Short mmCIF file of C-alpha atoms and ligand atoms in Angstrom, two decimals:
data_model
loop_
_atom_site.label_atom_id
_atom_site.label_comp_id
_atom_site.label_asym_id
_atom_site.label_seq_id
_atom_site.Cartn_x
_atom_site.Cartn_y
_atom_site.Cartn_z
CA UNK A 1 1.51 48.71 24.94
CA UNK A 2 3.40 47.40 28.00
CA UNK A 3 5.11 49.16 29.98
CA UNK A 4 8.02 47.48 29.71
CA UNK A 5 8.42 46.75 26.12
CA UNK A 6 10.89 47.53 23.35
CA UNK A 7 9.45 50.76 22.48
CA UNK A 8 9.09 50.08 18.58
CA UNK A 9 10.06 53.83 15.74
CA UNK A 10 7.73 55.45 15.20
CA UNK A 11 8.64 56.25 11.55
CA UNK A 12 9.96 59.53 13.26
CA UNK A 13 9.23 62.44 12.25
CA UNK A 14 9.09 66.08 12.72
CA UNK A 15 7.69 66.05 16.86
CA UNK A 16 5.14 68.28 16.81
CA UNK A 17 2.75 69.96 20.15
CA UNK A 18 1.31 66.46 21.17
CA UNK A 19 4.88 64.36 20.87
CA UNK A 20 6.10 66.69 24.72
CA UNK A 21 6.18 66.60 27.77
CA UNK A 22 6.31 70.30 29.63
CA UNK A 23 7.87 69.81 33.55
CA UNK A 24 7.77 72.62 35.72
CA UNK A 25 9.74 72.79 37.95
CA UNK A 26 8.39 73.00 41.38
CA UNK A 27 11.87 74.15 42.70
CA UNK A 28 11.78 77.83 41.15
CA UNK A 29 8.80 77.44 39.01
CA UNK A 30 10.14 77.05 35.26
CA UNK A 31 9.42 75.38 32.78
CA UNK A 32 9.69 72.54 30.46
CA UNK A 33 9.16 71.33 27.70
CA UNK A 34 11.04 68.05 26.51
CA UNK A 35 10.52 66.22 23.48
CA UNK A 36 8.92 62.68 23.58
CA UNK A 37 10.51 60.40 20.47
CA UNK A 38 9.95 56.31 20.55
CA UNK A 39 8.56 56.55 23.31
CA UNK A 40 10.72 58.28 25.61
CA UNK A 41 12.60 61.04 27.44
CA UNK A 42 16.05 61.64 27.30
CA UNK A 43 17.20 62.14 31.27
CA UNK A 44 19.78 64.78 30.15
CA UNK A 45 17.40 67.30 29.24
CA UNK A 46 16.36 66.44 33.31
CA UNK A 47 20.41 67.81 33.55
CA UNK A 48 18.88 71.20 32.15
CA UNK A 49 16.52 71.71 35.72
CA UNK A 50 18.12 73.33 38.97
CA UNK A 51 17.98 75.43 41.05
CA UNK A 52 21.29 77.34 41.50
CA UNK A 53 23.67 78.81 38.67
CA UNK A 54 26.55 75.72 40.58
CA UNK A 55 23.82 73.12 41.11
CA UNK A 56 25.14 70.27 38.53
CA UNK A 57 20.96 69.86 37.27
CA UNK A 58 18.59 67.66 38.23
CA UNK A 59 19.39 63.79 37.19
CA UNK A 60 17.51 60.05 36.53
CA UNK A 61 17.51 57.52 39.46
CA UNK A 62 16.99 54.30 38.41
CA UNK A 63 19.18 52.20 39.81
CA UNK A 64 18.24 48.78 38.07
CA UNK A 65 17.49 49.48 34.32
CA UNK A 66 13.99 49.11 35.47
CA UNK A 67 12.30 51.80 32.81
CA UNK A 68 15.53 52.99 31.02
CA UNK A 69 16.25 52.74 27.74
CA UNK A 70 19.56 52.02 27.71
CA UNK A 71 21.06 51.93 23.65
CA UNK A 72 18.66 51.31 20.19
CA UNK A 73 18.63 48.22 18.95
CA UNK A 74 17.60 46.45 15.63
CA UNK A 75 17.88 42.76 16.90
CA UNK A 76 14.88 40.98 19.21
CA UNK A 77 11.48 42.33 20.27
CA UNK A 78 9.61 41.87 22.84
CA UNK A 79 6.56 42.19 24.81
CA UNK A 80 6.03 41.07 27.92
CA UNK A 81 2.65 41.75 28.11
CA UNK A 82 1.41 39.84 25.33
CA UNK A 83 4.33 37.07 25.64
CA UNK A 84 5.87 37.55 22.16
CA UNK A 85 9.00 37.23 21.33
CA UNK A 86 10.73 38.37 18.37
CA UNK A 87 14.72 37.96 16.64
CA UNK A 88 15.46 40.22 14.37
CA UNK A 89 10.92 40.80 13.73
CA UNK A 90 10.94 37.04 12.92
CA UNK A 91 8.16 35.73 15.31
CA UNK A 92 10.94 33.12 18.20
CA UNK A 93 7.79 29.78 17.33
CA UNK A 94 8.29 29.93 13.95
CA UNK A 95 12.39 30.11 13.89
CA UNK A 96 11.99 26.79 16.65
CA UNK A 97 9.65 25.14 13.99
CA UNK A 98 12.10 25.85 10.34
CA UNK A 99 15.33 27.52 11.46
CA UNK A 100 18.75 25.97 13.41
CA UNK A 101 20.56 27.34 15.74
CA UNK A 102 23.10 28.76 13.86
CA UNK A 103 20.65 30.28 10.78
CA UNK A 104 19.47 32.08 13.67
CA UNK A 105 22.55 32.79 14.73
CA UNK A 106 23.41 34.63 11.65
CA UNK A 107 20.36 36.30 11.51
CA UNK A 108 20.93 38.18 15.14
CA UNK A 109 24.38 38.91 13.68
CA UNK A 110 23.61 40.27 10.50
CA UNK A 111 21.19 40.96 10.37
CA UNK A 112 19.24 38.82 7.63
CA UNK A 113 18.08 35.51 7.16
CA UNK A 114 21.29 33.86 4.77
CA UNK A 115 20.39 32.85 1.49
CA UNK A 116 21.09 28.77 0.83
CA UNK A 117 25.06 30.40 -0.16
CA UNK A 118 25.53 32.18 3.00
CA UNK A 119 24.34 30.03 5.02
CA UNK A 120 26.19 26.57 3.15
CA UNK A 121 29.62 29.53 4.31
CA UNK A 122 28.70 30.56 7.81
CA UNK A 123 28.07 26.20 8.94
CA UNK A 124 31.59 25.75 7.11
CA UNK A 125 32.86 28.80 8.83
CA UNK A 126 31.76 27.63 11.65
CA UNK A 127 32.55 23.81 11.45
CA UNK A 128 35.77 24.75 11.02
CA UNK A 129 36.12 27.03 14.17
CA UNK A 130 35.79 24.67 16.61
CA UNK A 131 39.26 23.24 17.64
CA UNK A 132 40.90 25.38 20.39
CA UNK A 133 44.37 25.74 20.28
CA UNK A 134 46.34 23.20 22.54
CA UNK A 135 47.00 24.99 25.07
CA UNK A 136 43.63 26.01 26.11
CA UNK A 137 43.32 22.51 26.43
CA UNK A 138 46.03 22.18 29.51
CA UNK A 139 43.99 25.48 31.14
CA UNK A 140 41.43 23.95 31.17
CA UNK A 141 43.54 21.04 33.07
CA UNK A 142 44.89 23.79 35.58
CA UNK A 143 41.66 23.46 37.21
CA UNK A 144 40.24 21.07 40.72
CA UNK A 145 38.69 18.14 39.54
CA UNK A 146 35.65 19.94 40.91
CA UNK A 147 35.34 23.66 39.54
CA UNK A 148 31.80 24.44 38.64
CA UNK A 149 31.95 24.78 34.30
CA UNK A 150 30.59 27.81 34.32
CA UNK A 151 34.35 29.27 36.42
CA UNK A 152 35.90 27.18 33.77
CA UNK A 153 33.84 28.71 31.32
CA UNK A 154 33.96 32.24 31.78
CA UNK A 155 38.00 32.10 32.54
CA UNK A 156 38.58 30.13 29.31
CA UNK A 157 35.99 32.90 27.66
CA UNK A 158 38.68 35.75 28.92
CA UNK A 159 41.72 33.60 27.83
CA UNK A 160 40.65 32.99 24.49
CA UNK A 161 41.92 37.59 24.10
CA UNK A 162 44.64 36.03 24.33
CA UNK A 163 45.19 33.48 21.45
CA UNK A 164 43.24 36.26 19.38
CA UNK A 165 45.72 39.34 20.15
CA UNK A 166 44.16 41.06 16.40
CA UNK A 167 40.89 40.34 18.27
CA UNK A 168 41.71 44.38 19.63
CA UNK A 169 40.90 45.82 15.94
CA UNK A 170 36.88 45.90 16.36
CA UNK A 171 36.95 48.76 13.84
CA UNK A 172 37.52 46.52 11.71
CA UNK A 173 34.83 44.29 10.17
CA UNK A 174 36.89 41.01 9.37
CA UNK A 175 38.54 40.69 12.97
CA UNK A 176 34.72 41.60 14.12
CA UNK A 177 33.47 38.24 12.25
CA UNK A 178 36.54 36.29 13.09
CA UNK A 179 35.61 37.55 16.85
CA UNK A 180 31.19 35.96 16.26
CA UNK A 181 32.88 33.21 13.88
CA UNK A 182 35.54 31.87 16.47
CA UNK A 183 33.31 32.06 19.49
CA UNK A 184 29.79 30.29 18.32
CA UNK A 185 32.50 27.66 17.31
CA UNK A 186 34.50 26.77 19.92
CA UNK A 187 31.93 27.94 22.00
CA UNK A 188 29.93 24.03 23.07
CA UNK A 189 34.39 23.12 22.58
CA UNK A 190 35.38 25.23 25.34
CA UNK A 191 32.06 23.69 27.41
CA UNK A 192 32.83 20.34 27.16
CA UNK A 193 36.30 20.18 28.23
CA UNK A 194 34.75 21.56 30.90
CA UNK A 195 32.24 18.67 31.41
CA UNK A 196 34.38 16.16 30.99
CA UNK A 197 36.95 17.30 33.28
CA UNK A 198 34.77 17.90 36.07
CA UNK A 199 34.71 13.96 35.43
CA UNK A 200 38.56 13.41 35.04
CA UNK A 201 36.88 11.93 30.73
CA UNK A 202 39.33 12.67 28.33
CA UNK A 203 38.99 15.11 26.35
CA UNK A 204 36.92 15.09 23.11
CA UNK A 205 37.74 16.86 19.70
CA UNK A 206 35.60 18.02 17.47
CA UNK A 207 33.54 15.65 14.85
CA UNK A 208 33.24 18.21 11.96
CA UNK A 209 30.50 15.95 9.83
CA UNK A 210 28.47 16.79 12.90
CA UNK A 211 25.38 19.34 13.16
CA UNK A 212 26.78 21.66 15.81
CA UNK A 213 24.60 20.08 18.35
CA UNK A 214 25.32 16.45 17.61
CA UNK A 215 29.11 17.73 17.61
CA UNK A 216 28.00 19.09 21.52
CA UNK A 217 26.73 15.79 21.85
CA UNK A 218 29.53 13.75 20.92
CA UNK A 219 32.72 16.06 22.21
CA UNK A 220 30.19 15.36 25.70
CA UNK A 221 29.43 11.55 25.34
CA UNK A 222 31.25 9.87 22.89
CA UNK A 223 33.04 6.95 24.83
CA UNK A 224 34.76 4.32 22.57
CA UNK A 225 33.15 4.55 20.15
CA UNK A 226 34.74 4.93 16.34
CA UNK A 227 32.23 7.90 15.43
CA UNK A 228 29.04 8.65 17.63
CA UNK A 229 26.18 9.39 15.99
CA UNK A 230 23.48 11.50 17.66
CA UNK A 231 20.02 10.93 18.69
CA UNK A 232 17.87 13.04 15.67
CA UNK A 233 15.06 13.61 17.86
CA UNK A 234 18.07 15.86 20.25
CA UNK A 235 19.67 17.04 18.81
CA UNK A 236 16.46 18.98 16.71
CA UNK A 237 15.34 19.96 20.90
CA UNK A 238 18.48 20.92 21.60
CA UNK A 239 18.58 23.13 18.28
CA UNK A 240 14.97 24.43 19.15
CA UNK A 241 16.69 25.03 23.41
CA UNK A 242 19.61 26.83 21.70
CA UNK A 243 17.40 28.34 19.64
CA UNK A 244 14.87 29.89 22.16
CA UNK A 245 18.54 30.83 24.02
CA UNK A 246 20.61 32.97 21.94
CA UNK A 247 18.96 36.45 22.16
CA UNK A 248 17.29 38.39 25.03
CA UNK A 249 17.75 42.13 24.41
CA UNK A 250 18.60 43.89 26.86
CA UNK A 251 18.35 41.28 29.54
CA UNK A 252 21.26 41.92 32.74
CA UNK A 253 24.80 39.43 30.69
CA UNK A 254 23.62 40.42 27.77
CA UNK A 255 23.71 44.74 29.72
CA UNK A 256 27.46 43.83 30.69
CA UNK A 257 28.99 42.77 27.38
CA UNK A 258 27.09 45.83 26.03
CA UNK A 259 29.05 48.25 28.92
CA UNK A 260 32.34 46.93 29.36
CA UNK A 261 32.48 46.57 25.85
CA UNK A 262 31.71 50.03 25.49
CA UNK A 263 35.54 49.78 26.99
CA UNK A 264 36.19 49.27 23.55
CA UNK A 265 38.29 45.83 25.53
CA UNK A 266 37.88 42.69 23.20
CA UNK A 267 35.22 41.66 22.55
CA UNK A 268 36.06 37.75 23.80
CA UNK A 269 36.78 39.33 27.12
CA UNK A 270 33.45 41.39 26.79
CA UNK A 271 31.49 38.14 26.29
CA UNK A 272 33.65 36.79 29.50
CA UNK A 273 31.53 39.41 31.23
CA UNK A 274 28.12 38.60 29.65
CA UNK A 275 29.92 34.78 30.77
CA UNK A 276 30.29 36.39 34.19
CA UNK A 277 26.83 37.77 34.72
CA UNK A 278 24.65 34.50 33.17
CA UNK A 279 26.44 32.42 35.95
CA UNK A 280 24.10 33.94 38.65
CA UNK A 281 20.97 32.23 40.62
CA UNK A 282 18.08 35.30 39.91
CA UNK A 283 20.05 35.22 35.68
CA UNK A 284 21.35 32.00 34.00
CA UNK A 285 21.26 30.28 37.34
CA UNK A 286 18.19 30.01 37.71
CA UNK A 287 17.46 26.71 35.98
CA UNK A 288 19.80 24.62 38.09
CA UNK A 289 17.76 26.07 41.15
CA UNK A 290 15.30 25.03 39.51
CA UNK A 291 16.56 21.84 39.64
CA UNK A 292 17.12 22.02 43.41
CA UNK A 293 14.00 23.26 44.11
CA UNK A 294 12.61 20.68 42.53
CA UNK A 295 14.75 17.78 44.41
CA UNK A 296 14.21 19.48 47.92
CA UNK A 297 10.51 18.99 46.85
CA UNK A 298 10.55 15.50 46.92
CA UNK A 299 6.95 15.02 45.71
CA UNK A 300 3.65 16.11 44.71
CA UNK A 301 1.69 15.94 48.22
CA UNK A 302 5.03 18.32 49.76
CA UNK A 303 3.74 20.96 47.17
CA UNK A 304 0.81 22.97 48.52
CA UNK A 305 4.00 23.13 52.02
CA UNK A 306 7.13 24.23 49.16
CA UNK A 307 3.91 27.71 47.82
CA UNK A 308 2.87 28.37 51.77
CA UNK A 309 6.80 29.60 52.42
CA UNK A 310 6.88 31.57 49.38
CA UNK A 311 4.31 33.07 50.32
CA UNK A 312 5.95 33.53 53.58
CA UNK A 313 9.27 34.78 51.33
CA UNK A 314 10.77 32.12 53.51
CA UNK A 315 12.17 31.02 49.19
CA UNK A 316 11.63 31.51 45.67
CA UNK A 317 9.96 29.99 43.35
CA UNK A 318 12.30 29.20 41.21
CA UNK A 319 11.87 28.90 37.29
CA UNK A 320 9.10 32.39 37.94
CA UNK A 321 8.50 35.77 37.26
CA UNK A 322 10.67 37.63 34.80
CA UNK A 323 10.95 41.00 35.17
CA UNK A 324 9.88 42.06 31.20
CA UNK A 325 7.22 38.96 30.67
CA UNK A 326 4.26 39.58 33.42
CA UNK A 327 2.78 37.08 31.09
CA UNK A 328 3.65 33.32 30.08
CA UNK A 329 7.14 33.83 28.76
CA UNK A 330 6.36 32.95 25.14
CA UNK A 331 9.81 30.24 25.78
CA UNK A 332 8.54 27.88 28.65
CA UNK A 333 5.67 27.60 26.12
CA UNK A 334 7.80 26.16 23.13
CA UNK A 335 9.78 24.43 25.26
CA UNK A 336 7.15 22.83 28.01
CA UNK A 337 5.89 20.61 24.15
CA UNK A 338 10.00 19.67 23.88
CA UNK A 339 9.87 17.47 27.33
CA UNK A 340 8.02 15.23 25.85
CA UNK A 341 10.25 14.21 22.49
CA UNK A 342 13.52 14.43 25.31
CA UNK A 343 11.82 11.86 27.54
CA UNK A 344 10.64 9.62 24.45
CA UNK A 345 14.07 9.02 23.96
CA UNK A 346 15.65 9.53 27.68
CA UNK A 347 12.85 7.69 29.50
CA UNK A 348 10.18 9.77 31.51
CA UNK A 349 11.49 11.39 35.16
CA UNK A 350 8.95 12.23 38.34
CA UNK A 351 10.59 15.38 38.69
CA UNK A 352 8.29 16.13 35.83
CA UNK A 353 5.56 14.92 37.07
CA UNK A 354 6.36 17.57 40.23
CA UNK A 355 6.93 20.71 37.74
CA UNK A 356 3.91 20.33 35.74
CA UNK A 357 2.11 19.88 39.13
CA UNK A 358 3.46 22.90 41.14
CA UNK A 359 2.54 24.51 37.69
CA UNK A 360 -0.33 24.56 38.11
CA UNK A 361 -0.88 25.10 41.83
CA UNK A 362 1.02 28.16 41.76
CA UNK A 363 -0.93 29.37 38.53
CA UNK A 364 -4.11 29.09 40.17
CA UNK A 365 -2.36 30.70 43.99
CA UNK A 366 -3.87 34.91 44.56
CA UNK A 367 -0.61 35.88 45.99
CA UNK A 368 1.18 34.66 41.67
CA UNK A 369 -1.64 35.35 39.73
CA UNK A 370 -2.21 39.36 41.11
CA UNK A 371 2.15 39.43 40.52
CA UNK A 372 2.14 38.39 37.47
CA UNK A 373 4.34 35.18 38.00
CA UNK A 374 4.36 32.91 35.28
CA UNK A 375 6.88 30.19 34.50
CA UNK A 376 9.99 31.31 32.44
CA UNK A 377 11.65 29.52 29.89
CA UNK A 378 14.44 27.57 32.98
CA UNK A 379 11.40 26.70 34.57
CA UNK A 380 11.30 23.78 32.10
CA UNK A 381 14.84 23.92 29.90
CA UNK A 382 17.10 22.11 33.73
CA UNK A 383 14.39 19.14 33.54
CA UNK A 384 15.37 18.10 29.68
CA UNK A 385 19.52 18.92 30.48
CA UNK A 386 18.67 16.36 33.57
CA UNK A 387 17.23 14.52 30.68
CA UNK A 388 20.24 14.69 28.59
CA UNK A 389 22.63 13.15 32.13
CA UNK A 390 24.14 16.49 32.96
CA UNK A 391 24.65 18.07 36.26
CA UNK A 392 23.04 21.18 37.36
CA UNK A 393 26.57 22.36 37.19
CA UNK A 394 26.24 21.88 33.40
CA UNK A 395 22.61 23.60 32.67
CA UNK A 396 23.98 27.30 32.99
CA UNK A 397 26.80 26.19 30.18
CA UNK A 398 23.80 25.24 28.03
CA UNK A 399 22.40 28.61 28.78
CA UNK A 400 26.35 30.71 27.94
CA UNK A 401 26.47 28.57 24.43
CA UNK A 402 23.23 29.27 22.48
CA UNK A 403 23.33 32.66 24.63
CA UNK A 404 27.02 33.95 22.62
CA UNK A 405 25.22 34.43 19.07
CA UNK A 406 22.89 37.35 20.81
CA UNK A 407 26.23 38.60 22.63
CA UNK A 408 27.94 39.29 19.65
CA UNK A 409 25.29 40.50 17.55
CA UNK A 410 25.02 43.42 20.51
CA UNK A 411 28.24 43.98 20.74
CA UNK A 412 29.09 44.44 17.09
CA UNK A 413 25.81 46.42 17.07
CA UNK A 414 27.23 48.83 19.83
CA UNK A 415 30.78 48.93 18.39
CA UNK A 416 28.94 49.96 14.85
CA UNK A 417 25.84 52.53 17.05
CA UNK A 418 27.58 57.24 16.79
CA UNK A 419 25.81 57.21 19.75
CA UNK A 420 27.53 54.76 21.53
CA UNK A 421 30.28 56.30 25.14
CA UNK A 422 31.70 53.95 27.39
CA UNK A 423 29.27 53.52 29.92
CA UNK A 424 29.78 55.44 32.90
CA UNK A 425 26.21 56.07 35.17
CA UNK A 426 25.98 58.87 37.41
CA UNK A 427 25.00 57.77 41.17
CA UNK A 428 24.14 60.10 44.83
CA UNK A 429 26.55 60.16 46.45
CA UNK A 430 25.14 59.08 50.54
CA UNK A 431 28.70 58.66 52.28
CA UNK A 432 30.34 61.14 54.60
CA UNK A 433 31.85 64.21 53.57
CA UNK A 434 35.17 66.51 54.35
CA UNK A 435 36.13 64.53 57.02
CA UNK A 436 39.66 64.91 58.41
CA UNK A 437 42.59 62.65 58.57
CA UNK A 438 42.77 61.07 62.22
CA UNK A 439 46.42 59.39 63.20
CA UNK A 440 45.87 55.50 63.83
CA UNK A 441 47.05 56.34 67.51
CA UNK A 442 44.69 58.63 67.60
CA UNK A 443 41.60 55.91 66.47
CA UNK A 444 42.68 53.69 68.52
CA UNK A 445 39.75 52.24 71.54
CA UNK A 446 37.97 54.78 68.91
CA UNK A 447 36.18 52.12 66.60
CA UNK A 448 33.63 52.19 64.91
CA UNK A 449 30.83 50.16 63.45
CA UNK A 450 31.00 49.11 60.25
CA UNK A 451 28.77 50.92 57.52
CA UNK A 452 28.06 48.14 55.90
CA UNK A 453 25.65 45.46 57.95
CA UNK A 454 24.90 43.35 55.60
CA UNK A 455 28.44 42.57 52.91
CA UNK A 456 31.62 43.34 54.38
CA UNK A 457 32.69 43.46 57.93
CA UNK A 458 35.81 45.51 58.89
CA UNK A 459 38.68 42.33 60.30
CA UNK A 460 38.80 42.12 63.99
CA UNK A 461 42.12 43.28 66.07
CA UNK A 462 43.77 40.17 66.01
CA UNK A 463 45.92 41.56 69.63
CA UNK A 464 41.60 41.35 70.89
CA UNK A 465 42.55 36.92 70.57
CA UNK A 466 40.36 36.15 67.31
CA UNK A 467 40.88 33.72 65.62
CA UNK A 468 42.97 34.18 62.46
CA UNK A 469 44.75 33.26 59.14
CA UNK A 470 41.62 31.25 57.37
N1 ACO B 501 8.64 33.55 43.71
C1 ACO B 501 8.05 34.37 44.70
N2 ACO B 501 7.87 35.67 44.11
C2 ACO B 501 8.33 36.56 42.97
C3 ACO B 501 9.65 35.24 41.94
C4 ACO B 501 9.50 34.29 42.47
N3 ACO B 501 9.81 33.47 41.94
N4 ACO B 501 8.86 36.23 41.46
C5 ACO B 501 8.95 37.75 42.21
N5 ACO B 501 7.94 37.71 42.60
C6 ACO B 501 7.45 39.00 44.22
C7 ACO B 501 8.49 39.96 44.52
O1 ACO B 501 8.37 38.88 46.01
C8 ACO B 501 7.33 40.72 44.26
O2 ACO B 501 6.40 40.42 45.15
P1 ACO B 501 5.76 41.69 46.25
O3 ACO B 501 5.64 43.40 44.83
O4 ACO B 501 5.56 41.81 47.32
O5 ACO B 501 6.78 42.51 46.88
C9 ACO B 501 6.58 40.49 43.34
O6 ACO B 501 6.86 39.76 42.85
C10 ACO B 501 7.73 40.98 41.73
O7 ACO B 501 8.81 40.67 42.43
P2 ACO B 501 10.45 41.82 41.59
O8 ACO B 501 11.28 41.06 42.62
O9 ACO B 501 10.20 43.42 41.78
O10 ACO B 501 10.76 41.44 39.63
P3 ACO B 501 11.26 41.22 39.31
O11 ACO B 501 11.17 41.95 37.78
O12 ACO B 501 12.55 42.62 40.15
O13 ACO B 501 12.60 40.48 39.63
C11 ACO B 501 12.92 38.23 38.79
C12 ACO B 501 12.73 39.01 37.96
C13 ACO B 501 14.70 38.72 39.42
C14 ACO B 501 13.49 37.41 37.69
C15 ACO B 501 11.46 37.81 40.38
O14 ACO B 501 10.79 37.09 39.25
C16 ACO B 501 13.02 36.27 39.98
O15 ACO B 501 13.75 36.73 41.55
N6 ACO B 501 12.74 34.56 39.88
C17 ACO B 501 13.16 33.60 40.46
C18 ACO B 501 14.89 33.29 39.96
C19 ACO B 501 14.17 32.77 38.67
O16 ACO B 501 13.80 31.68 37.98
N7 ACO B 501 15.13 33.43 36.99
C20 ACO B 501 15.33 32.95 35.36
C21 ACO B 501 14.53 34.71 35.10
S1 ACO B 501 14.12 34.10 33.14
C22 ACO B 501 16.09 34.53 33.08
O17 ACO B 501 17.34 35.31 33.57
C23 ACO B 501 17.47 34.33 31.82
#
C-alpha cells in the first residue's frame, strides 16, 4: 500500500501483539507499547514519554502534515502510487462517464448515489437557489475593474455568511443542508459576476431552464440573445471537469476548511478559508501558472532549454508533481481525453502542442522520472479554460466552483465527527526566552538586525532620511 494513501479500515477487532509498536526511549531506557490501528499510531501516545516528571512529553514534528492523518474520513480515497481516485468508493472514471456533477455533489455530501426522486429534488433545490441577494451584486460592483476574480469570490463567499445568519446553527441539520444547497447553487453565480465585473459587462441572472454547467456558461457568455443555448459538448466537458475537481481528501484548501470550521464558525466562513487556500499558486493557482508557463515557452523548440532551467531549479514545471500522486494523476488522464472534444468546438490552440511535447520530454527525462513527477490535474485543465475564452485569472475560480461540494461534504463530516476538536497544532519554539524589557531610550543606537531575513524587515528609522509614505 502506498505510504501517502488514505488508510482503509480493515474491519477493526481487538489489537493483537502484532498490532503494536514497541518504542524504547533511549534517554530513559523506558519501553512503551503503542497500539497500531488503521495503519497509524496516535501522536498523543508519545506524550507519556518523558525524561522527568515536569517534562511536557514527546511530541511529533510534521510541519506540512506529510505523514500525519488529521481526521478519519469516508469521502474520498486515493492510492497515490497506483493513481487511483474514488469518491465514496466509486472510481472517478465511472463517475465521469456516467454521472453528472450535481449527482456527484449529492454523493459526496450524503454518502450514497441518489434515487431518481432524490436527484430530481436535489437538482430542483440547487437550481432554485442560484440567485444571490441584490446587495451581493452591489458588493461585487465595489471592486476595482481589474480585481482578481478569486479575491472577489473569496470576499463574496465570506459575505454570504452575513446574509444567512442562521447558518451559525451548525448543529441544525436543516441549516446545514441549506448551507450546502446555497453554496453549491450560488458559487457559479458569484464566479460569473466576478468575470463580468472585470469586463465591465452587465451581470446575467441565472436561467432555471438550463443545466448546472449550461446555466454557468449562460451567466458568463450571454449577450443580447433571448435565451443562451450552450453547446452540449462544452456542457459535458465542463461537467466532467467539475466532477474531477469535486473533492480530493485532505488537500491544502480542504484542510483549511476543516481547520477553520473546527472553531464552529458558520460554513460560509469556513469555505471562504478554502477559497483563500485554493488561490495560492502551489494549489488551485497552478492551472493559471501552467498557461503562463506555456506562453513563456512560446514554441516546442524552446522546450529543452526550458527543462534545463527547471533542472537547474531556476523555475518549476508547473502542472507537474503532486504530494500524493507518485504516478500519473488519474484526473489529468481524463481531462486530456476531453481536451480534443472542446477543441472540436472552439478550434485548436497551439499551446496544446507545447503541452503535449513538454509532457513527452519530461516523462522521458531522468530528473522527472526519478522524482516520480507526472502531470497533475492542472496541467491540461487550463488549456480547456483558455479554449472557453476564459482569462487565466478565472482558472482557479473554475476550480473553486466544483470543489465547493467537496469542502461542504468535508465540513459536514468534520462537524458530525465526535473526535473533532478545535484544530490547534503544537510548535517547537525557537525564539529567545526570558529577556528583560529595555526602555526605548536605551535601545537607541543598538539596533539589531531583523531575525527574519527573507520575511518582514524592520521599519527604517525615518530620522535617518529613509523615504516615507507609500
Ligand atoms: N518541477 C520541478 N521539480 C519539482 C516539481 C516541479 N513541478 N515538483 C516537485 N519537484 C521536485 C522538488 O524540487 C524535489 O526535488 P529534490 O528532491 O531534488 O529537492 C522533488 O521533486 C520532490 O518535490 P517536493 O517539493 O518535495 O514535493 P511536495 O509534495 O512537497 O510538493 C507540489 C508537491 C507542491 C504539488 C510540487 O510538486 C509543485 O510545486 N508542483 C508544481 C505546482 C503544481 O502543479 N501544483 C498543483 C498541484 S495539484 C493541486 O493542487 C490541485
